[in-house]
Amino acid sequence: MFGQFLLNLFIALLWLLLVDAPTPEITTFFSGFVVGIGILYVMHRFFGTRFYLNRVIKLINLILLFIKEILISSFSVMKQILTPKLNITPGIFTYKTNLEGEWEVTALALLLTLTPGSVVMEVSEKGDVFYIHAMDIEQSKEEVIRSIGKYEKAIMEVTRE
Amino acid sequence: MTFELAIILLPFIVAACIPIFYRRLPKKVIGWVVLVVPLSLFLLLTTYIPRIAKNQTFSNNYEWIPSFNINFTTYLDGLSLIFSLLITGVGSLVILYSIFYLSKKESLHHFYCYLLLFMGAMLGVVFSDHLLVLYAFWELTSVSSFLLIAFWHHRKASRAGARKSMTITVSGGIAMLVGFLMLYSMSGTFSIQEIISNIAGISEHALFIPALVLVLLGAFTKSAQFPFHIWLPDAMEAPTPVSAYLHSATMVKAGIYIVARFTPIFGGEMTWFWAVTGVGLLTLFWGSFNAVKQVDLKALLAFSTVSQLGLIMSLLGLGSIAVYLGYSQDSIIYTQAAFAALFHLINHSTFKGALFMMVGIVDHEIGTRDIRRLGGLMPILPFTFTVALIGSLSMAGMPPFNGFLSKEMFFAATLKITQLDVFSIDSLGVVIPVIAWVASIFTFVYCLIIVGKTFFGKIKPDILDKNPHEAPIGMLIPPFILIGLVVGIFVFPNLLGHYILQPAMASIYPTFPSTEELTPHISAWHGLNMELWMTIGVVILGGTLYYFLKRWKPIYRWIPQRFTLNSLYETIISFSENVSENLTKRYMTGNLTHYFSYIYMVFVIVVAGIFFLTDSFEWSLMSNSSVESFELILVFVVIFAAVAILFTTSRIASVLLNGVLGYSVAFFFVIFRAPDLALTQLVVESVTTALFLICFKFLPDLTPERTSKRVKFTNGVISILVGATVTIVGLAVINYEKFETISTYFEDAYNLAGGKNIVNTILGDFRAFDTMLEVVVLFIAGLGVYTIIKLKAKKGDADIEN
Amino acid sequence: MKETIMLVALTLFMIAIAILLYRVIMGPSMPDRAIALDTIGVNLISAIAIVSILLNTKAFLEAILILGILAFIGTIAFSKYIERGVIVERKGDN
Amino acid sequence: MNNLIVLPLIIPIITGIILVFLRSSIMLQRVISIITMITVSVISFLLLDIVQTEGIIRLDFSGWLPPFGILFVADSFALLLVLTASVVTTICLLYAFSTIGKDNEKMFFYPFVMFLIAGVNGSFLTGDIFNLFVCFEVMLLASYVLVAMGGKKVQLRESLKYVLINVVASWLFLVALAFLYGTVKTLNMAHIAERVAEAGQEPLLTTVAILFLLVFGLKAGLLLFFWLPGSYSVPPAAVQALFSALLTKVGIYALIRTFTLMFPLNQEITHTLIGIMAGITIIAGCLGALSGRDVYTIGTYNVIIGVGFILIGLAAGTETAMTGAVYYLMHDMVAKALLFLIIGMMVYLTDETIIKNMSGLIRNYPLFGWIYFIVLLALTGIPPLSGFVGKILIGQGALEAESYILLAIGFASSIIVLYSLLRIFLASFFGETTISFEDRKRIPKGAYSSFILLAISIVFIGVGAESLAVYVKDAVNTLINPSVYIDAVLKE
Amino acid sequence: MNAKEIIEWGAILLILLGGIISVISALGLIRLPDVYTRSHAASKSSTLAVLVSLTGAFIYFWFHDGYVSIRLILGIIFVFITAPVAGHLICRAAYRSRVPLAEGSGEDELKPLLFANEENKELKIDNN
Amino acid sequence: MESLIVVLVGILVSVGTYLILSRHMIRVIVGTAILSHAVHLLILAMGGLKKGIVPLLGQSEGEFTDALPQALILTAIVISFATTAFLLVLAYRTYKTNGTADFRELRGVSDE
Amino acid sequence: MKINDVILRTVVKGVVFIILTLGVYLFFSGHNAPGGGFIGGLVLGSGIVLLYITYDLETVHKKMPFDFKKVAALGVLLATGSAIGSLYFNAPFLSQTDGYFNIPILGEKHLTTVTIFEAGVALTVIGTLVTIILSISEDE
Ligand code: NA
Ligand code: NA
């Protein structure tokens, strides 16, 4: 229930932002809240799980991590593209994670996908094993193993007590 | 309401009552009840004779569609009186006859209903002064005749005969209608009498001759004139009373009526003279010539009717010359032809009616009408023989019967006309009496055949087995009344001439001052003149020909079957059916691709054609806005994506490329300052693509187009032309800047409609109605998708296909 | 000058789209085309942003978000189609 | 009260939607739909009467003055067609009750009919050319579903073609609209007329007009009728009747409006072209009708002939000719509806479509047979039935306009109409009866009542032509003097 | 040139940078050997191109018009979140629909798991 | 720009027409989609392109671009979407019942 | 190996809110900015369709048990009904009224009957869009 309330606030905020009034008004926020109630009513059955929003700072950290990763990985891809002669050995490898729960798994998978040279192709049925395609398998393997602990920690800081 | 209207309506009213009440009446009674109608009408009409004889006419107007000058105008004069007396008189006799002729098992209510319809229609024809109402009744006679011919519709021949008669007579009627419309457009009135009185004003009109021809077409088809006569023999499939009534005494004479009625209008034209006389004579000859070869008595009578109708027609043609010449002492003489026509019209009805009834009796009692199986019936059917003999001799033009009188007058008229030198008669005229004479010889021959082959000679044994006997008295009374008239008219022709024919002559020659002059004195003996010599020749030559009939009859086989008019008709029918089928099938292939190419070709030809014909192309870059490089690239992206769709072999690729197009169009909308459009286009494009993908589950992948190079090339050319047409017209339209757009009004949207998004205020307010309906469209589509998915034909549902 | 640079950027994005079009047309595999279309959509987002600046209007900013959403939905739809032949499954399919 | 004139469109729409909610109760659906159509018929008749006394009425939606908003304009011409269409639909519904089948009824048959008639009525009434497009689409979408209703093999095949052709036709309509807006910069039909007149209908405008000629021609089956025989042969009889009565007529209506109101100038080009197209249409229709060996082919090609014949009236263009066209339009709607209802019943009774395989129907169903005979006569133009007045007025008009070839083609076509329909009568109704009286299928009462009502209408339009004359004349007055319409719309 | 000017110029250069990155990654989609490697270019550098240019646009609007566009931010976030998901889904779909890895690829630990039983079968579903 | 767009429209129309003249259902339907794109651009071009500002009041100064064609296109887009949706479903139902997606084989009448 | 959609489903859960909110926003903003009933409805509909794509028919149907045909019908009814309302006031068909109303909490608001009309439009779009996609997807 609490999570949903937060979500509602979030929608109201979103609303306020979307309306783009010159100065934010409380009435706009309220109407956003009403809109949120509507949406939540339609959607509430999708939300069996809890929703944590109070770890904003951790979240920001995580987001920054995301940004950093995309920057690095993009430039490494571009480097590959612009290299006159392609010298890569693509391949698929597996990685087993300790994270559990859909949000954690998803966040990690996204992070891994943003990691230079790797894209998560499959998640095992249990959600514990990732099958990762690597642009250059040797290099990526190393890189993933190096940074994965860092990722898992950043995620857990947001998701766990 | 006047009597004339009542006369027309009574048969219809009774006809309408029959289907309602017939179940409550005993079957026998229907006929007797129906008989009351013509009988009472006949008696009523006789009361008009004295007044009509004084050249009174009776005219009444009843409004039907006054807004378009369509009114019910009855007009009763001498000409209509003759016909109406025939219609009701012969009608009475025929109904009396039919009561005994038709078996109780027949659906008598149908029969009498049709018969009364016909009677009413016929009376309507002769009593109508209004062209369109006349036409209405005219077609109704065709319709009722159709129904009567098809009375035994389980017989194939009946249906064929009915179809033929209806097709030919209604077609003629339609031609006549066009003629009537032309008369109206020339004269501004639908009233025959008014047209007659204003004839000078229209006879120079360019449409006058076409109108004449079209009206004649109607008359000729109805009166079975060559070459339209072919329906009449086939119409003999009708019950014999019908043949006696419609197809000899009345309906076929409607054409005669029309010609007589329109003689004051068209009579002065050479076309009229030659068409009516020529076609009449040709019909006269052809009918009599062909009658001889018939073996079915009824068919023989049918051809004889054709021939006699030709005779009457030609007489009216000859009489029309008097109209051309105008009133003078010299021209009076030519009116006698018309007089003879009317006279013979009545005579023919008497003897031909009697003959048909005779044949009906033979058929009824003996069971066949085939002269090859008949013979020697005189002792068995003595009364019937009497009818046959008198009727035939009258028809052959022998004294002391009425046919003799009119035939003599006919010869006289043909001879007189040769002395004229108008309408190139001086060179061609001599043919007229010759044809008349030759035709009369054949007439004599077939009259002998009727009597000789049926009543003389040896009786065939198989007929005797049936134990034939004379007909019941009820079937004999009507023909005896008729042959009584045959003799009676011969004895007192001038009574008829004075009271009946003279007023009718006044109708044909309204401009001639004295009707007395128009009425010759008819006498049986007028000296040993040329006419009589011709008759004597007829008897001698005809007798000889009859005697040697077997010797020369094979000449009929000279004309192969497939060159006869009948087979020509059949050929035309089947040819037009086949040709139309082939033609239609050739382009109506059912192949959608073909249909599209027709549409596109018409589009290109018509639009581009008109565009260039009218020299509409104007174009300049003056008012065009600038093009940035990125826009140019986008244009090329669109072009490449579009062209690539043509070559792709995968459905997904084509849908994806269509998506590229859609997104590019959306971006164009961005560039062209259309935010709402861009948004909508983006969403719709994506949803459409998703729809494609969802539906692909049920659809096959693309296959290479297995079309020939030629087809591909043609399609390519068509496509390029279509695109080019849109482009050139589009360029010209851009260049066209004459008007200020109404859109500027919407720029005040905030004040008017309280919104700042102009497009949205248009959609939601100014043109909200469009939006409302567009929502409905969307809803229908959604519901429709649901319906056609859920509603599947059951296994058992047979697909009925053509 | 600013406008010229932005026009250059816009042209660059268009060039990218044109290049991607090659991938859409040529494939060879279905996922190749899908990726390329997705990327075209994403590039269009930038293009719309630049046009918005050039036209000095906020009217198209919704389009940016929408395009992002649609490109995403589209890619999901395509990948499901490629993977399973069905976009909307029933339970027990799969 | 001007709002009245939106009712012929809005009532069926609302009913259609409500019927969606009443899906399970077929009885209720029937009752409501028939009441709706009767109401609409009555309203349109009232409107017709009001227009006689008060002149053309218009309704500016949302109150926006023309030419800026959308509006409905009710003149006698539009209202006569609305009235006829509504009456015919009412009667076809009666027929549908007993024949259409529960499956279809549950699958929103009545809502689709409601939407169809709403689109048709909207097309007749609208005074805005783009709104005409939208109304067309309402009508078309409903017709798409109705053609396919039943889901049989042939139906789907033909309806797909029908839909595709119409999609292209609608596309052409949009192209034409684009060019129209590009030139005259307005959408209000009266305003267009005014501007076109102001520009003297220059060649470019004539080209645009020609484009509309093709667009509406495609809908009307004028020259571009290829789609018609196939798609009109497959749906249930009630739908066939509705289609042949209404759909092509909407196209004809649009053609008449376009070339009397918006593009009346430059007739040497436009009307000549219409004349040529009408002539070819009639000839092709005659060939098709002659070629037919089954009831559907003969019936559908007769629809095509009818279209050509009416447009002779437009091509001739004189007052008389237009009067004839209006009469003939009404006649054709009623008569074609009846023809197709009868054809459908024949097929139902015999499970045959080839005429020679049916025989002697009249013995088991005498009234049915005679009603067919009446239609036959009416369609041939035999007086005093419905076809007569229209036919002779068109004939007179053609004479006035000296269009002799069209006159000849038009009247000659009557012979083919007669011949082709007579073939059905002789082969199918007459002849030896193949099914015994005891084994015969029964004709449902509802079907009979619809036959009788339509037959009565046929007799009424013919015999009672005078009672319609005042309306028809008023309608034609507007067509001949477009300024009447323009003033009613643009001058307050 | 004041601070506002400078920031505006920075925004514009960001946009230009985005354009350049975009072209490069588009080239990547042409150049890279198989769909999986191409998806790296799509899901990373193309995304970056958009993010960079959107950021530029955001900054420009902010400093030029004083307009903080939340929609732009939302757009950025949206693209940012969804790009890797899209990459993931497409790669998975490609693999499951048997689009082959490029020649010269290294190990493939997924193959035994998915297609263990059908080693050498050439299978294709709607895949060109 | 207007002329360029009109030419582009012409090319799109040609492509769409060619596809519509194909035998395969899907090509024909894609053809209709392309025709729709073309005509939407055409309508827009008829109102003049890039000749004013976005038709939103109160955002910037200047003459507005013609908003009416935009509204018309919006309606047209929705209608064409509705039609396309129906068309697609009809096409696949036809394919499933008739067993072919080839219009030459869907002729009916004459070949049966 | 069975497909594990965890990533997709998780992200969609978040993303759908953005989409739906945007949809509602677009719906309301149409009067003064790009948007309106149509686009709003389309975006909302797309959001629902996204759910169907991500999950499966049954799951979504269980959680959103609407008959979308009736949603669409209701939409049309609203759109036409708001138009018919004007008949009652003897104003031309489709006339819209608007005014500024003081509503508790929300304060003074500009309300017009256009909003009802637009809501009808939006509902129709949503209902139709989902009906179409569901009908096809349910087809065997
Ligand atoms: Na222009
Ligand atoms: Na369309």
Coordinates of C-alpha atoms in Angstrom, one line a residue, chain E residues 41 68 84 86 123:
Chain E
A41 CA 26.3 -0.4 -31.9
V68 CA 13.1 23.6 -18.3
P84 CA 19.3 -1.9 -23.3
A86 CA 15.5 -3.4 -26.7
L123 CA 16.0 -23.9 -39.4

